PDB file of C-alpha atoms in Angstrom:
ATOM      1  CA  MET A   1     109.752 164.545  83.987  1.00 57.00           C
ATOM      2  CA  VAL A   2     111.913 161.726  82.660  1.00 60.00           C
ATOM      3  CA  LYS A   3     111.190 160.548  79.139  1.00 63.00           C
ATOM      4  CA  LYS A   4     110.939 156.799  78.715  1.00 61.00           C
ATOM      5  CA  GLU A   5     112.668 155.150  75.790  1.00 62.00           C
ATOM      6  CA  ARG A   6     110.170 153.677  73.382  1.00 60.00           C
ATOM      7  CA  GLY A   7     110.776 150.434  71.589  1.00 61.00           C
ATOM      8  CA  PRO A   8     110.354 150.024  67.848  1.00 66.00           C
ATOM      9  CA  TYR A   9     106.856 150.866  66.612  1.00 66.00           C
ATOM     10  CA  GLY A  10     104.511 147.885  66.814  1.00 67.00           C
ATOM     11  CA  LYS A  11     106.856 145.658  68.776  1.00 77.00           C
ATOM     12  CA  ASN A  12     104.199 145.016  71.413  1.00 84.00           C
ATOM     13  CA  MET A  13     101.179 144.941  69.096  1.00 88.00           C
ATOM     14  CA  ILE A  14      99.417 142.781  66.569  1.00 93.00           C
ATOM     15  CA  LYS A  15      97.634 145.059  64.116  1.00 94.00           C
ATOM     16  CA  VAL A  16      94.458 144.125  62.226  1.00 96.00           C
ATOM     17  CA  ALA A  17      92.552 146.527  59.966  1.00 97.00           C
ATOM     18  CA  ILE A  18      88.900 146.287  58.947  1.00 97.00           C
ATOM     19  CA  ARG A  19      87.819 147.648  55.583  1.00 97.00           C
ATOM     20  CA  PHE A  20      84.212 147.778  54.408  1.00 97.00           C
ATOM     21  CA  TRP A  21      83.190 147.791  50.758  1.00 96.00           C
ATOM     22  CA  THR A  22      81.540 150.993  49.522  1.00 96.00           C
ATOM     23  CA  ASN A  23      81.300 150.305  45.793  1.00 95.00           C
ATOM     24  CA  ASN A  24      77.972 149.943  43.932  1.00 96.00           C
ATOM     25  CA  LEU A  25      75.819 151.095  46.856  1.00 96.00           C
ATOM     26  CA  PRO A  26      72.090 151.671  46.270  1.00 95.00           C
ATOM     27  CA  LYS A  27      71.200 155.011  44.719  1.00 95.00           C
ATOM     28  CA  GLY A  28      70.744 157.708  47.342  1.00 95.00           C
ATOM     29  CA  ALA A  29      73.086 156.133  49.912  1.00 96.00           C
ATOM     30  CA  ASP A  30      75.053 158.776  51.776  1.00 95.00           C
ATOM     31  CA  LYS A  31      78.845 158.856  51.871  1.00 93.00           C
ATOM     32  CA  LYS A  32      78.989 157.189  55.305  1.00 96.00           C
ATOM     33  CA  THR A  33      77.169 154.061  54.121  1.00 97.00           C
ATOM     34  CA  ALA A  34      78.969 150.780  53.450  1.00 97.00           C
ATOM     35  CA  TRP A  35      78.114 147.148  52.788  1.00 97.00           C
ATOM     36  CA  LYS A  36      78.141 144.727  55.733  1.00 96.00           C
ATOM     37  CA  GLY A  37      80.941 142.842  53.997  1.00 96.00           C
ATOM     38  CA  GLY A  38      84.578 143.707  53.623  1.00 97.00           C
ATOM     39  CA  ALA A  39      88.064 142.476  54.385  1.00 98.00           C
ATOM     40  CA  LEU A  40      90.298 141.984  57.397  1.00 98.00           C
ATOM     41  CA  TYR A  41      94.002 142.728  56.979  1.00 98.00           C
ATOM     42  CA  LEU A  42      96.694 141.398  59.298  1.00 97.00           C
ATOM     43  CA  TYR A  43      99.777 143.594  59.184  1.00 95.00           C
ATOM     44  CA  LYS A  44     103.307 142.233  59.012  1.00 94.00           C
ATOM     45  CA  ASN A  45     105.210 142.281  62.314  1.00 92.00           C
ATOM     46  CA  ASP A  46     108.819 141.102  62.123  1.00 91.00           C
ATOM     47  CA  HIS A  47     109.167 141.174  65.928  1.00 89.00           C
ATOM     48  CA  LYS A  48     106.440 138.548  66.235  1.00 92.00           C
ATOM     49  CA  ASP A  49     107.158 136.623  62.998  1.00 94.00           C
ATOM     50  CA  ILE A  50     103.775 137.578  61.557  1.00 94.00           C
ATOM     51  CA  LYS A  51     103.372 137.663  57.804  1.00 96.00           C
ATOM     52  CA  PRO A  52     100.811 139.955  56.156  1.00 97.00           C
ATOM     53  CA  ALA A  53      97.486 138.283  55.419  1.00 98.00           C
ATOM     54  CA  MET A  54      93.958 139.127  54.302  1.00 98.00           C
ATOM     55  CA  ILE A  55      90.585 137.418  54.543  1.00 98.00           C
ATOM     56  CA  MET A  56      87.186 138.605  53.301  1.00 97.00           C
ATOM     57  CA  PHE A  57      83.915 138.444  55.235  1.00 96.00           C
ATOM     58  CA  ASP A  58      80.400 138.571  53.794  1.00 95.00           C
ATOM     59  CA  ASP A  59      78.374 139.853  56.739  1.00 94.00           C
ATOM     60  CA  ILE A  60      79.639 141.537  59.880  1.00 94.00           C
ATOM     61  CA  ASN A  61      76.725 140.020  61.839  1.00 94.00           C
ATOM     62  CA  ASP A  62      77.227 136.423  60.692  1.00 92.00           C
ATOM     63  CA  ASP A  63      80.794 135.487  59.847  1.00 93.00           C
ATOM     64  CA  PHE A  64      83.013 138.399  60.924  1.00 94.00           C
ATOM     65  CA  GLN A  65      84.176 136.849  64.205  1.00 95.00           C
ATOM     66  CA  LYS A  66      84.798 133.434  62.607  1.00 96.00           C
ATOM     67  CA  LYS A  67      86.882 135.046  59.866  1.00 97.00           C
ATOM     68  CA  LEU A  68      88.850 137.128  62.384  1.00 97.00           C
ATOM     69  CA  PHE A  69      89.729 134.035  64.419  1.00 96.00           C
ATOM     70  CA  LYS A  70      90.656 132.140  61.240  1.00 97.00           C
ATOM     71  CA  LEU A  71      92.960 134.984  60.175  1.00 98.00           C
ATOM     72  CA  LEU A  72      94.667 134.912  63.576  1.00 98.00           C
ATOM     73  CA  ASN A  73      94.751 131.109  63.894  1.00 98.00           C
ATOM     74  CA  ASP A  74      96.306 130.705  60.442  1.00 97.00           C
ATOM     75  CA  GLN A  75      99.286 132.698  61.750  1.00 96.00           C
ATOM     76  CA  GLY A  76      99.390 130.821  65.064  1.00 97.00           C
ATOM     77  CA  ILE A  77      98.145 133.850  67.018  1.00 97.00           C
ATOM     78  CA  LYS A  78      96.316 133.003  70.252  1.00 96.00           C
ATOM     79  CA  LEU A  79      94.147 135.390  72.259  1.00 93.00           C
ATOM     80  CA  VAL A  80      93.968 135.197  76.062  1.00 92.00           C
ATOM     81  CA  GLU A  81      91.841 136.978  78.655  1.00 89.00           C
ATOM     82  CA  VAL A  82      93.321 140.230  79.952  1.00 82.00           C
ATOM     83  CA  PRO A  83      93.050 140.874  83.702  1.00 81.00           C
ATOM     84  CA  LYS A  84      90.813 143.909  84.227  1.00 76.00           C
ATOM     85  CA  GLU A  85      93.467 145.740  86.237  1.00 73.00           C
ATOM     86  CA  LYS A  86      96.058 145.288  83.453  1.00 65.00           C
ATOM     87  CA  PHE A  87      94.714 147.977  81.124  1.00 65.00           C
ATOM     88  CA  ARG A  88      92.670 151.056  81.815  1.00 64.00           C
ATOM     89  CA  VAL A  89      90.239 151.824  79.015  1.00 62.00           C
ATOM     90  CA  VAL A  90      89.563 155.505  78.429  1.00 64.00           C
ATOM     91  CA  ASN A  91      86.526 156.494  76.367  1.00 64.00           C
ATOM     92  CA  LYS A  92      86.887 159.753  74.506  1.00 60.00           C
TER      93      LYS A  92
END
């Protein structure tokens, strides 16, 4: 088997993290409970001229998608449809 050379980590990706708030939860909430609000973090990517950024959202059901698109649009990032045959999704 021939090993393929890999490019620098993240060269072909735009990375966004979602973090949910877990402070001041109601008494009795278990450790896997979080508020519906949180923050979206866009990671720096020098290969794509992306600067780090953060935006908060109040409710994952109401304004999460709007805030995600704002975070991306503010950096000039555009999303396009991916042909179904391009990527194979594997559920674990």
